[in-house]
CSV table of N, CA, C and O in Angstrom, one decimal:
chain,number,residue,atom,x,y,z
A,1,MET,N,17.2,131.8,182.8
A,1,MET,CA,17.6,130.7,183.6
A,1,MET,C,18.7,130.0,182.9
A,1,MET,O,18.6,129.5,181.8
A,2,GLU,N,19.8,129.7,183.6
A,2,GLU,CA,21.0,129.0,182.9
A,2,GLU,C,20.8,127.5,183.1
A,2,GLU,O,20.5,127.0,184.1
A,3,ALA,N,21.0,126.8,182.0
A,3,ALA,CA,20.9,125.4,182.0
A,3,ALA,C,22.1,124.7,182.6
A,3,ALA,O,23.2,125.2,182.6
A,4,ASN,N,21.9,123.6,183.3
A,4,ASN,CA,23.0,122.9,183.9
A,4,ASN,C,22.8,121.4,183.5
A,4,ASN,O,21.9,121.0,182.9
A,5,ALA,N,23.8,120.6,183.8
A,5,ALA,CA,23.9,119.2,183.4
A,5,ALA,C,22.7,118.4,183.9
A,5,ALA,O,22.4,117.4,183.3
A,6,ILE,N,22.1,118.8,185.0
A,6,ILE,CA,21.0,118.0,185.5
A,6,ILE,C,19.7,118.3,184.9
A,6,ILE,O,19.0,117.4,184.4
A,7,SER,N,19.4,119.6,184.7
A,7,SER,CA,18.1,120.0,184.1
A,7,SER,C,18.1,119.9,182.6
A,7,SER,O,17.1,119.9,182.0
A,8,ASP,N,19.3,120.0,182.0
A,8,ASP,CA,19.4,120.0,180.5
A,8,ASP,C,20.6,119.1,180.1
A,8,ASP,O,21.7,119.5,179.9
A,9,PRO,N,20.3,117.8,180.0
A,9,PRO,CA,21.4,116.8,179.8
A,9,PRO,C,21.8,116.7,178.3
A,9,PRO,O,22.0,115.6,177.8
A,10,ASP,N,21.9,117.9,177.6
A,10,ASP,CA,22.4,117.8,176.3
A,10,ASP,C,23.9,117.6,176.3
A,10,ASP,O,24.6,117.7,177.3
A,11,MET,N,24.5,117.3,175.1
A,11,MET,CA,25.9,117.0,175.0
A,11,MET,C,26.8,118.1,175.5
A,11,MET,O,27.7,117.9,176.2
A,12,MET,N,26.6,119.4,175.1
A,12,MET,CA,27.4,120.5,175.5
A,12,MET,C,27.4,120.7,177.0
A,12,MET,O,28.4,121.0,177.6
A,13,SER,N,26.2,120.6,177.6
A,13,SER,CA,26.2,120.8,179.0
A,13,SER,C,27.0,119.7,179.7
A,13,SER,O,27.6,119.9,180.8
A,14,GLN,N,26.9,118.4,179.2
A,14,GLN,CA,27.7,117.3,179.8
A,14,GLN,C,29.1,117.6,179.7
A,14,GLN,O,29.9,117.4,180.6
A,15,VAL,N,29.6,118.0,178.5
A,15,VAL,CA,31.0,118.3,178.3
A,15,VAL,C,31.5,119.4,179.3
A,15,VAL,O,32.5,119.3,179.9
A,16,GLU,N,30.7,120.4,179.4
A,16,GLU,CA,31.0,121.5,180.3
A,16,GLU,C,31.1,121.1,181.8
A,16,GLU,O,32.0,121.4,182.5
A,17,ALA,N,30.1,120.2,182.2
A,17,ALA,CA,30.1,119.7,183.6
A,17,ALA,C,31.3,118.8,183.8
A,17,ALA,O,32.0,118.9,184.9
A,18,GLU,N,31.7,118.0,182.9
A,18,GLU,CA,32.9,117.1,183.0
A,18,GLU,C,34.2,118.0,183.1
A,18,GLU,O,35.1,117.7,183.9
A,19,SER,N,34.2,119.0,182.3
A,19,SER,CA,35.4,119.9,182.3
A,19,SER,C,35.5,120.6,183.6
A,19,SER,O,36.6,120.7,184.2
A,20,ASN,N,34.4,121.0,184.2
A,20,ASN,CA,34.4,121.7,185.5
A,20,ASN,C,34.8,120.7,186.6
A,20,ASN,O,35.6,121.0,187.5
A,21,ASN,N,34.3,119.5,186.5
A,21,ASN,CA,34.8,118.4,187.5
A,21,ASN,C,36.3,118.2,187.4
A,21,ASN,O,37.0,118.1,188.4
A,22,PHE,N,36.8,118.1,186.1
A,22,PHE,CA,38.2,117.8,185.9
A,22,PHE,C,39.0,119.0,186.5
A,22,PHE,O,40.0,118.7,187.2
A,23,LYS,N,38.6,120.2,186.2
A,23,LYS,CA,39.4,121.4,186.7
A,23,LYS,C,39.4,121.4,188.2
A,23,LYS,O,40.4,121.6,188.8
A,24,PHE,N,38.2,121.1,188.8
A,24,PHE,CA,38.1,121.2,190.3
A,24,PHE,C,39.0,120.1,190.9
A,24,PHE,O,39.8,120.3,191.8
A,25,THR,N,38.9,118.9,190.4
A,25,THR,CA,39.7,117.7,190.9
A,25,THR,C,41.2,117.9,190.8
A,25,THR,O,41.9,117.7,191.7
A,26,THR,N,41.6,118.3,189.6
A,26,THR,CA,43.0,118.5,189.4
A,26,THR,C,43.6,119.7,190.2
A,26,THR,O,44.7,119.6,190.7
A,27,LYS,N,42.8,120.7,190.4
A,27,LYS,CA,43.2,121.8,191.3
A,27,LYS,C,43.4,121.3,192.7
A,27,LYS,O,44.4,121.7,193.4
A,28,ARG,N,42.4,120.6,193.2
A,28,ARG,CA,42.5,120.1,194.5
A,28,ARG,C,43.7,119.1,194.8
A,28,ARG,O,44.2,119.0,195.8
A,29,LEU,N,44.0,118.3,193.7
A,29,LEU,CA,45.0,117.3,193.9
A,29,LEU,C,46.4,118.0,193.9
A,29,LEU,O,47.4,117.4,194.4
A,30,GLY,N,46.5,119.1,193.2
A,30,GLY,CA,47.8,119.8,193.1
A,30,GLY,C,48.9,118.9,192.5
A,30,GLY,O,48.7,118.3,191.5
A,31,ASN,N,50.0,118.8,193.2
A,31,ASN,CA,51.2,118.0,192.6
A,31,ASN,C,50.9,116.5,192.6
A,31,ASN,O,51.6,115.8,191.8
A,32,THR,N,49.9,116.0,193.3
A,32,THR,CA,49.7,114.5,193.3
A,32,THR,C,49.2,114.1,191.9
A,32,THR,O,49.3,112.9,191.6
A,33,LEU,N,48.7,115.0,191.1
A,33,LEU,CA,48.2,114.7,189.8
A,33,LEU,C,49.4,114.2,188.9
A,33,LEU,O,49.3,113.4,188.0
A,34,GLU,N,50.6,114.7,189.2
A,34,GLU,CA,51.8,114.3,188.5
A,34,GLU,C,52.0,112.8,188.6
A,34,GLU,O,52.7,112.2,187.7
A,35,LEU,N,51.5,112.1,189.5
A,35,LEU,CA,51.6,110.7,189.7
A,35,LEU,C,51.1,110.0,188.4
A,35,LEU,O,51.7,109.0,187.9
A,36,VAL,N,50.0,110.4,187.9
A,36,VAL,CA,49.4,109.8,186.6
A,36,VAL,C,50.4,110.0,185.5
A,36,VAL,O,50.7,109.1,184.7
A,37,GLU,N,51.0,111.2,185.4
A,37,GLU,CA,52.0,111.5,184.4
A,37,GLU,C,53.2,110.6,184.6
A,37,GLU,O,53.8,110.2,183.6
A,38,ASP,N,53.6,110.4,185.8
A,38,ASP,CA,54.8,109.6,186.1
A,38,ASP,C,54.6,108.2,185.6
A,38,ASP,O,55.5,107.5,185.1
A,39,PHE,N,53.3,107.6,185.9
A,39,PHE,CA,53.0,106.3,185.4
A,39,PHE,C,53.1,106.2,183.9
A,39,PHE,O,53.6,105.2,183.3
A,40,GLN,N,52.6,107.2,183.2
A,40,GLN,CA,52.7,107.2,181.7
A,40,GLN,C,54.1,107.2,181.2
A,40,GLN,O,54.5,106.5,180.3
A,41,GLU,N,55.0,108.0,181.9
A,41,GLU,CA,56.4,108.0,181.5
A,41,GLU,C,57.0,106.6,181.8
A,41,GLU,O,57.9,106.2,181.1
A,42,LEU,N,56.7,106.0,182.9
A,42,LEU,CA,57.2,104.7,183.3
A,42,LEU,C,56.8,103.7,182.3
A,42,LEU,O,57.7,102.9,181.8
A,43,TYR,N,55.6,103.7,181.8
A,43,TYR,CA,55.2,102.7,180.8
A,43,TYR,C,56.0,102.9,179.5
A,43,TYR,O,56.4,102.0,178.8
A,44,LYS,N,56.2,104.2,179.1
A,44,LYS,CA,57.0,104.5,177.9
A,44,LYS,C,58.4,103.9,178.1
A,44,LYS,O,59.0,103.3,177.2
A,45,THR,N,59.0,104.0,179.2
A,45,THR,CA,60.3,103.5,179.5
A,45,THR,C,60.4,102.0,179.5
A,45,THR,O,61.3,101.4,178.9
A,46,LEU,N,59.4,101.4,180.1
A,46,LEU,CA,59.3,99.9,180.2
A,46,LEU,C,59.2,99.3,178.8
A,46,LEU,O,59.8,98.3,178.5
A,47,ALA,N,58.5,100.0,177.9
A,47,ALA,CA,58.3,99.4,176.5
A,47,ALA,C,59.6,99.3,175.8
A,47,ALA,O,59.9,98.4,175.0
A,48,GLY,N,60.6,100.2,176.1
A,48,GLY,CA,61.9,100.2,175.5
A,48,GLY,C,62.7,99.0,176.0
A,48,GLY,O,63.7,98.6,175.3
A,49,PHE,N,62.4,98.4,177.1
A,49,PHE,CA,63.1,97.3,177.6
A,49,PHE,C,62.7,95.9,177.1
A,49,PHE,O,63.3,94.9,177.3
A,50,VAL,N,61.5,95.9,176.4
A,50,VAL,CA,61.0,94.7,175.8
A,50,VAL,C,61.9,94.3,174.5
A,50,VAL,O,61.9,95.1,173.6
A,51,VAL,N,62.6,93.2,174.6
A,51,VAL,CA,63.5,92.8,173.5
A,51,VAL,C,62.8,91.7,172.7
A,51,VAL,O,62.4,90.7,173.3
A,52,ILE,N,62.7,92.0,171.4
A,52,ILE,CA,62.0,91.0,170.6
A,52,ILE,C,63.0,90.2,169.8
A,52,ILE,O,63.7,90.8,168.9
A,53,PRO,N,63.2,88.9,170.1
A,53,PRO,CA,64.1,88.1,169.4
A,53,PRO,C,63.8,88.0,167.9
A,53,PRO,O,62.6,88.2,167.5
A,54,ASP,N,64.7,87.6,167.1
A,54,ASP,CA,64.5,87.6,165.7
A,54,ASP,C,64.6,86.2,165.1
A,54,ASP,O,65.7,85.6,165.0
A,55,GLY,N,63.5,85.6,164.8
A,55,GLY,CA,63.4,84.3,164.1
A,55,GLY,C,64.0,83.1,164.8
A,55,GLY,O,64.4,83.1,165.9
A,56,GLY,N,64.1,82.0,164.0
A,56,GLY,CA,64.7,80.7,164.4
A,56,GLY,C,64.0,80.2,165.7
A,56,GLY,O,62.8,80.2,165.8
A,57,ASP,N,64.9,79.7,166.6
A,57,ASP,CA,64.4,79.2,167.9
A,57,ASP,C,63.7,80.2,168.7
A,57,ASP,O,63.0,79.9,169.7
A,58,ALA,N,64.0,81.5,168.4
A,58,ALA,CA,63.5,82.6,169.2
A,58,ALA,C,62.1,83.0,168.9
A,58,ALA,O,61.5,83.9,169.4
A,59,THR,N,61.4,82.3,167.9
A,59,THR,CA,60.1,82.7,167.4
A,59,THR,C,59.1,82.7,168.6
A,59,THR,O,58.3,83.6,168.7
A,60,ASP,N,59.1,81.6,169.4
A,60,ASP,CA,58.2,81.6,170.5
A,60,ASP,C,58.5,82.7,171.5
A,60,ASP,O,57.6,83.3,172.1
A,61,ALA,N,59.8,83.0,171.8
A,61,ALA,CA,60.1,84.1,172.7
A,61,ALA,C,59.7,85.4,172.1
A,61,ALA,O,59.3,86.3,172.8
A,62,ALA,N,59.8,85.6,170.8
A,62,ALA,CA,59.4,86.8,170.1
A,62,ALA,C,57.8,87.0,170.3
A,62,ALA,O,57.4,88.1,170.6
A,63,LYS,N,57.1,85.9,170.2
A,63,LYS,CA,55.7,86.0,170.3
A,63,LYS,C,55.3,86.4,171.8
A,63,LYS,O,54.5,87.3,172.0
A,64,VAL,N,56.0,85.9,172.8
A,64,VAL,CA,55.7,86.2,174.2
A,64,VAL,C,56.1,87.7,174.4
A,64,VAL,O,55.4,88.4,175.1
A,65,ALA,N,57.3,88.1,173.8
A,65,ALA,CA,57.7,89.5,174.0
A,65,ALA,C,56.7,90.5,173.4
A,65,ALA,O,56.4,91.5,173.9
A,66,MET,N,56.2,90.1,172.2
A,66,MET,CA,55.3,91.0,171.5
A,66,MET,C,53.9,91.1,172.3
A,66,MET,O,53.3,92.1,172.4
A,67,LEU,N,53.5,89.9,172.8
A,67,LEU,CA,52.3,89.9,173.6
A,67,LEU,C,52.5,90.7,174.9
A,67,LEU,O,51.6,91.4,175.3
A,68,ALA,N,53.6,90.6,175.5
A,68,ALA,CA,53.9,91.4,176.7
A,68,ALA,C,53.9,92.9,176.4
A,68,ALA,O,53.3,93.7,177.1
A,69,LEU,N,54.4,93.3,175.3
A,69,LEU,CA,54.4,94.7,174.9
A,69,LEU,C,53.0,95.1,174.6
A,69,LEU,O,52.6,96.2,175.0
A,70,GLN,N,52.2,94.3,173.9
A,70,GLN,CA,50.8,94.7,173.6
A,70,GLN,C,50.0,94.8,174.9
A,70,GLN,O,49.3,95.8,175.1
A,71,LEU,N,50.2,93.9,175.9
A,71,LEU,CA,49.5,94.0,177.1
A,71,LEU,C,50.0,95.2,177.9
A,71,LEU,O,49.2,95.9,178.6
A,72,LEU,N,51.3,95.5,177.9
A,72,LEU,CA,51.8,96.7,178.5
A,72,LEU,C,51.2,98.0,178.0
A,72,LEU,O,50.8,98.8,178.8
A,73,MET,N,51.0,98.1,176.7
A,73,MET,CA,50.4,99.3,176.1
A,73,MET,C,48.9,99.3,176.4
A,73,MET,O,48.4,100.4,176.6
A,74,LYS,N,48.3,98.2,176.5
A,74,LYS,CA,46.9,98.1,176.9
A,74,LYS,C,46.7,98.6,178.3
A,74,LYS,O,45.8,99.4,178.6
A,75,ALA,N,47.6,98.2,179.2
A,75,ALA,CA,47.5,98.6,180.6
A,75,ALA,C,47.8,100.1,180.7
A,75,ALA,O,47.1,100.8,181.4
A,76,ARG,N,48.7,100.6,179.9
A,76,ARG,CA,49.0,102.1,179.9
A,76,ARG,C,47.8,102.9,179.5
A,76,ARG,O,47.4,103.9,180.1
A,77,GLY,N,47.2,102.5,178.4
A,77,GLY,CA,46.0,103.2,177.9
A,77,GLY,C,44.8,103.1,178.8
A,77,GLY,O,44.2,104.1,179.1
A,78,ASN,N,44.6,101.9,179.4
A,78,ASN,CA,43.5,101.8,180.4
A,78,ASN,C,43.8,102.6,181.6
A,78,ASN,O,42.9,103.2,182.2
A,79,LEU,N,45.0,102.6,182.1
A,79,LEU,CA,45.3,103.4,183.3
A,79,LEU,C,45.1,104.9,183.0
A,79,LEU,O,44.5,105.6,183.8
A,80,LEU,N,45.5,105.4,181.8
A,80,LEU,CA,45.3,106.8,181.5
A,80,LEU,C,43.8,107.1,181.4
A,80,LEU,O,43.3,108.1,182.0
A,81,VAL,N,43.0,106.3,180.7
A,81,VAL,CA,41.6,106.6,180.5
A,81,VAL,C,40.9,106.5,181.9
A,81,VAL,O,40.0,107.3,182.2
A,82,GLY,N,41.3,105.5,182.7
A,82,GLY,CA,40.7,105.3,184.0
A,82,GLY,C,41.0,106.5,184.9
A,82,GLY,O,40.1,107.0,185.6
A,83,SER,N,42.2,107.0,184.8
A,83,SER,CA,42.6,108.2,185.6
A,83,SER,C,41.8,109.4,185.2
A,83,SER,O,41.3,110.2,186.0
A,84,ILE,N,41.7,109.6,183.9
A,84,ILE,CA,41.0,110.8,183.4
A,84,ILE,C,39.5,110.7,183.8
A,84,ILE,O,38.9,111.7,184.2
A,85,THR,N,38.9,109.5,183.6
A,85,THR,CA,37.5,109.3,184.0
A,85,THR,C,37.3,109.6,185.5
A,85,THR,O,36.3,110.2,185.9
A,86,LEU,N,38.2,109.1,186.3
A,86,LEU,CA,38.1,109.4,187.7
A,86,LEU,C,38.2,110.9,188.0
A,86,LEU,O,37.5,111.4,188.8
A,87,LEU,N,39.1,111.6,187.3
A,87,LEU,CA,39.3,113.0,187.5
A,87,LEU,C,38.1,113.8,187.0
A,87,LEU,O,37.9,115.0,187.4
A,88,ARG,N,37.3,113.2,186.2
A,88,ARG,CA,36.0,113.8,185.7
A,88,ARG,C,34.9,113.6,186.7
A,88,ARG,O,33.8,113.9,186.4
A,89,ALA,N,35.2,112.9,187.8
A,89,ALA,CA,34.3,112.6,188.8
A,89,ALA,C,33.3,111.4,188.5
A,89,ALA,O,32.2,111.3,189.0
A,90,TYR,N,33.8,110.5,187.7
A,90,TYR,CA,33.0,109.3,187.4
A,90,TYR,C,33.7,108.1,188.0
A,90,TYR,O,34.3,107.3,187.3
A,91,ARG,N,33.7,108.0,189.3
A,91,ARG,CA,34.4,107.0,190.1
A,91,ARG,C,34.0,105.6,189.7
A,91,ARG,O,34.9,104.8,189.5
A,92,GLY,N,32.7,105.3,189.5
A,92,GLY,CA,32.3,104.0,189.2
A,92,GLY,C,32.8,103.6,187.8
A,92,GLY,O,33.2,102.5,187.6
A,93,ASN,N,32.7,104.5,186.8
A,93,ASN,CA,33.1,104.2,185.4
A,93,ASN,C,34.6,104.0,185.3
A,93,ASN,O,35.1,103.3,184.5
A,94,SER,N,35.4,104.7,186.2
A,94,SER,CA,36.8,104.6,186.1
A,94,SER,C,37.3,103.2,186.5
A,94,SER,O,38.3,102.7,186.0
A,95,LEU,N,36.5,102.5,187.3
A,95,LEU,CA,36.9,101.1,187.8
A,95,LEU,C,37.0,100.1,186.6
A,95,LEU,O,37.9,99.3,186.6
A,96,LEU,N,36.2,100.3,185.6
A,96,LEU,CA,36.3,99.4,184.4
A,96,LEU,C,37.6,99.5,183.8
A,96,LEU,O,38.3,98.5,183.5
A,97,TYR,N,38.1,100.7,183.6
A,97,TYR,CA,39.4,100.9,182.9
A,97,TYR,C,40.6,100.5,183.8
A,97,TYR,O,41.5,99.9,183.4
A,98,LEU,N,40.5,100.8,185.1
A,98,LEU,CA,41.5,100.5,186.0
A,98,LEU,C,41.6,99.0,186.2
A,98,LEU,O,42.7,98.4,186.3
A,99,ARG,N,40.5,98.3,186.2
A,99,ARG,CA,40.5,96.8,186.3
A,99,ARG,C,41.2,96.3,185.0
A,99,ARG,O,41.9,95.3,185.1
A,100,GLY,N,40.8,96.8,183.9
A,100,GLY,CA,41.5,96.4,182.6
A,100,GLY,C,43.0,96.5,182.7
A,100,GLY,O,43.7,95.7,182.2
A,101,ALA,N,43.5,97.6,183.2
A,101,ALA,CA,44.9,97.8,183.4
A,101,ALA,C,45.5,96.8,184.3
A,101,ALA,O,46.6,96.2,183.9
A,102,ILE,N,44.9,96.5,185.4
A,102,ILE,CA,45.4,95.5,186.3
A,102,ILE,C,45.4,94.1,185.6
A,102,ILE,O,46.3,93.3,185.7
A,103,GLU,N,44.3,93.8,184.9
A,103,GLU,CA,44.2,92.5,184.3
A,103,GLU,C,45.2,92.3,183.2
A,103,GLU,O,45.8,91.2,183.0
A,104,ALA,N,45.5,93.4,182.4
A,104,ALA,CA,46.5,93.3,181.4
A,104,ALA,C,47.9,93.0,182.0
A,104,ALA,O,48.7,92.1,181.5
A,105,CYS,N,48.2,93.6,183.1
A,105,CYS,CA,49.5,93.4,183.8
A,105,CYS,C,49.5,91.9,184.3
A,105,CYS,O,50.6,91.3,184.2
A,106,ALA,N,48.4,91.5,184.9
A,106,ALA,CA,48.4,90.1,185.4
A,106,ALA,C,48.5,89.1,184.3
A,106,ALA,O,49.3,88.1,184.5
A,107,PHE,N,47.9,89.3,183.2
A,107,PHE,CA,48.0,88.4,182.0
A,107,PHE,C,49.5,88.3,181.5
A,107,PHE,O,50.0,87.3,181.2
A,108,ALA,N,50.1,89.5,181.4
A,108,ALA,CA,51.5,89.6,181.0
A,108,ALA,C,52.4,88.9,181.9
A,108,ALA,O,53.3,88.1,181.4
A,109,ALA,N,52.2,89.0,183.2
A,109,ALA,CA,53.0,88.3,184.2
A,109,ALA,C,52.8,86.8,184.1
A,109,ALA,O,53.8,86.1,184.2
A,110,HIS,N,51.6,86.4,183.9
A,110,HIS,CA,51.3,85.0,183.9
A,110,HIS,C,51.9,84.3,182.6
A,110,HIS,O,52.5,83.3,182.7
A,111,ILE,N,51.7,85.0,181.5
A,111,ILE,CA,52.3,84.5,180.2
A,111,ILE,C,53.8,84.5,180.3
A,111,ILE,O,54.4,83.6,179.7
A,112,ARG,N,54.4,85.5,180.9
A,112,ARG,CA,55.9,85.5,181.1
A,112,ARG,C,56.4,84.2,181.8
A,112,ARG,O,57.4,83.6,181.5
A,113,ARG,N,55.6,83.9,182.9
A,113,ARG,CA,56.0,82.7,183.7
A,113,ARG,C,55.7,81.4,182.9
A,113,ARG,O,56.4,80.4,183.1
A,114,LYS,N,54.6,81.4,182.1
A,114,LYS,CA,54.2,80.2,181.4
A,114,LYS,C,54.0,80.6,179.9
A,114,LYS,O,52.9,80.8,179.4
A,115,PRO,N,55.1,80.7,179.1
A,115,PRO,CA,55.1,81.1,177.7
A,115,PRO,C,54.1,80.3,176.9
A,115,PRO,O,53.6,80.8,175.9
A,116,GLU,N,53.9,79.0,177.2
A,116,GLU,CA,53.0,78.2,176.4
A,116,GLU,C,51.6,78.7,176.4
A,116,GLU,O,50.8,78.3,175.6
A,117,LEU,N,51.2,79.6,177.3
A,117,LEU,CA,49.9,80.2,177.4
A,117,LEU,C,49.7,81.3,176.4
A,117,LEU,O,48.6,81.9,176.3
A,118,ALA,N,50.8,81.7,175.7
A,118,ALA,CA,50.6,82.9,174.8
A,118,ALA,C,49.6,82.6,173.7
A,118,ALA,O,48.7,83.4,173.4
A,119,ASP,N,49.6,81.4,173.1
A,119,ASP,CA,48.6,81.0,172.1
A,119,ASP,C,47.2,81.0,172.7
A,119,ASP,O,46.2,81.4,172.0
A,120,VAL,N,47.1,80.5,173.9
A,120,VAL,CA,45.7,80.5,174.5
A,120,VAL,C,45.2,81.9,174.7
A,120,VAL,O,44.0,82.2,174.4
A,121,TRP,N,46.1,82.8,175.1
A,121,TRP,CA,45.6,84.2,175.3
A,121,TRP,C,45.3,84.8,174.0
A,121,TRP,O,44.2,85.5,173.8
A,122,LEU,N,46.1,84.6,173.0
A,122,LEU,CA,45.9,85.2,171.6
A,122,LEU,C,44.6,84.6,171.1
A,122,LEU,O,43.8,85.3,170.4
């Protein structure tokens, strides 16, 4: 009798089950899977647009820019992990990461509008 993830929840069975879920989901999605990769590329591009001022009166602006970049990369990472988790068929678990990505973007936008909140967030 062959073990499966339900009757034999050991580590290797779980990894195999997740791999099968991922393969099935990505096959069914076809070209729409490229959307996740497009978002990853977009985040890489956006990071290049963050200009970090150098010293003097620009110190506060530099702090805000660095914070925005940090939040941008946090959003990127959370979006990727959330997408992969979703593709492994863990819909509920993916929401934690996707919410983290949304919150990071919201914090970055809020801090950009009100730079004095950078220290509060830090």
